[in-house]
mmCIF file of C-alpha atoms in Angstrom:
data_model
loop_
_atom_site.group_PDB
_atom_site.id
_atom_site.type_symbol
_atom_site.label_atom_id
_atom_site.label_comp_id
_atom_site.label_asym_id
_atom_site.label_seq_id
_atom_site.Cartn_x
_atom_site.Cartn_y
_atom_site.Cartn_z
ATOM 1 C CA MET A 1 -69.771 19.449 74.643
ATOM 2 C CA GLY A 2 -71.597 17.117 72.307
ATOM 3 C CA HIS A 3 -74.138 18.053 69.711
ATOM 4 C CA THR A 4 -77.674 18.337 71.066
ATOM 5 C CA GLU A 5 -80.504 17.621 68.676
ATOM 6 C CA LYS A 6 -83.320 20.124 68.930
ATOM 7 C CA ARG A 7 -86.799 18.683 68.681
ATOM 8 C CA SER A 8 -90.148 20.357 68.756
ATOM 9 C CA VAL A 9 -92.476 19.778 71.679
ATOM 10 C CA ALA A 10 -94.798 17.869 69.336
ATOM 11 C CA GLU A 11 -91.955 15.538 68.313
ATOM 12 C CA PHE A 12 -90.990 14.970 71.944
ATOM 13 C CA TYR A 13 -94.530 14.049 72.969
ATOM 14 C CA ARG A 14 -95.032 11.857 69.899
ATOM 15 C CA ASP A 15 -91.882 9.905 70.848
ATOM 16 C CA TYR A 16 -92.992 9.810 74.499
ATOM 17 C CA GLU A 17 -96.426 8.486 73.518
ATOM 18 C CA THR A 18 -94.820 5.812 71.327
ATOM 19 C CA THR A 19 -92.597 4.739 74.228
ATOM 20 C CA ILE A 20 -95.622 4.430 76.488
ATOM 21 C CA GLU A 21 -97.581 2.480 73.878
ATOM 22 C CA ASN A 22 -94.653 0.095 73.395
ATOM 23 C CA HIS A 23 -94.433 -0.677 77.116
ATOM 24 C CA ILE A 24 -98.023 -0.376 78.280
ATOM 25 C CA GLY A 25 -98.973 -3.886 77.211
ATOM 26 C CA ASN A 26 -95.927 -5.466 78.835
ATOM 27 C CA PRO A 27 -97.001 -6.918 82.200
ATOM 28 C CA ASP A 28 -93.362 -6.974 83.317
ATOM 29 C CA SER A 29 -93.020 -3.220 82.889
ATOM 30 C CA GLU A 30 -93.901 -2.024 86.399
ATOM 31 C CA ILE A 31 -92.842 1.511 85.608
ATOM 32 C CA PHE A 32 -95.812 1.870 83.253
ATOM 33 C CA ASP A 33 -98.473 0.282 85.495
ATOM 34 C CA GLY A 34 -99.465 3.716 86.754
ATOM 35 C CA VAL A 35 -99.603 5.130 83.247
ATOM 36 C CA ARG A 36 -101.852 2.274 82.155
ATOM 37 C CA ALA A 37 -104.227 2.985 85.049
ATOM 38 C CA ILE A 38 -104.276 6.700 84.208
ATOM 39 C CA LEU A 39 -105.083 6.022 80.552
ATOM 40 C CA ILE A 40 -107.903 3.645 81.508
ATOM 41 C CA GLY A 41 -109.197 6.186 84.024
ATOM 42 C CA ASN A 42 -109.201 8.872 81.349
ATOM 43 C CA LYS A 43 -111.207 6.633 79.020
ATOM 44 C CA ILE A 44 -113.739 6.036 81.811
ATOM 45 C CA LYS A 45 -113.887 9.758 82.621
ATOM 46 C CA LEU A 46 -114.517 10.598 78.952
ATOM 47 C CA GLY A 47 -117.270 7.993 78.723
ATOM 48 C CA GLN A 48 -115.321 5.858 76.262
ATOM 49 C CA ALA A 49 -115.767 2.102 76.174
ATOM 50 C CA VAL A 50 -113.385 0.017 78.262
ATOM 51 C CA THR A 51 -113.141 -3.741 78.494
ATOM 52 C CA GLU A 52 -114.064 -5.551 81.685
ATOM 53 C CA GLN A 53 -110.381 -6.445 82.094
ATOM 54 C CA GLU A 54 -109.403 -2.758 81.840
ATOM 55 C CA ARG A 55 -112.074 -1.762 84.356
ATOM 56 C CA LEU A 56 -110.929 -4.440 86.824
ATOM 57 C CA TYR A 57 -107.295 -3.381 86.387
ATOM 58 C CA TRP A 58 -108.222 0.250 87.022
ATOM 59 C CA GLU A 59 -110.309 -0.621 90.098
ATOM 60 C CA GLN A 60 -107.458 -2.735 91.475
ATOM 61 C CA GLY A 61 -105.012 0.117 90.942
ATOM 62 C CA MET A 62 -107.312 2.593 92.659
ATOM 63 C CA SER A 63 -107.732 0.299 95.678
ATOM 64 C CA ASN A 64 -103.932 0.131 96.093
ATOM 65 C CA ARG A 65 -103.656 3.895 96.649
#
């Protein structure tokens, strides 16, 4: 068996968040389209400002459900 690096939960989620941030702006990254819509939806839910482009993207994603 190989060596397994132990990481804290905080480190795991920090790396996970960085991965998402690195791919979220890439229009060719279909795997993160849903994540992008969720993040925009969360901003809307929290009453945070979103751009018109973000709102349209979110509405389009919700209509595809």
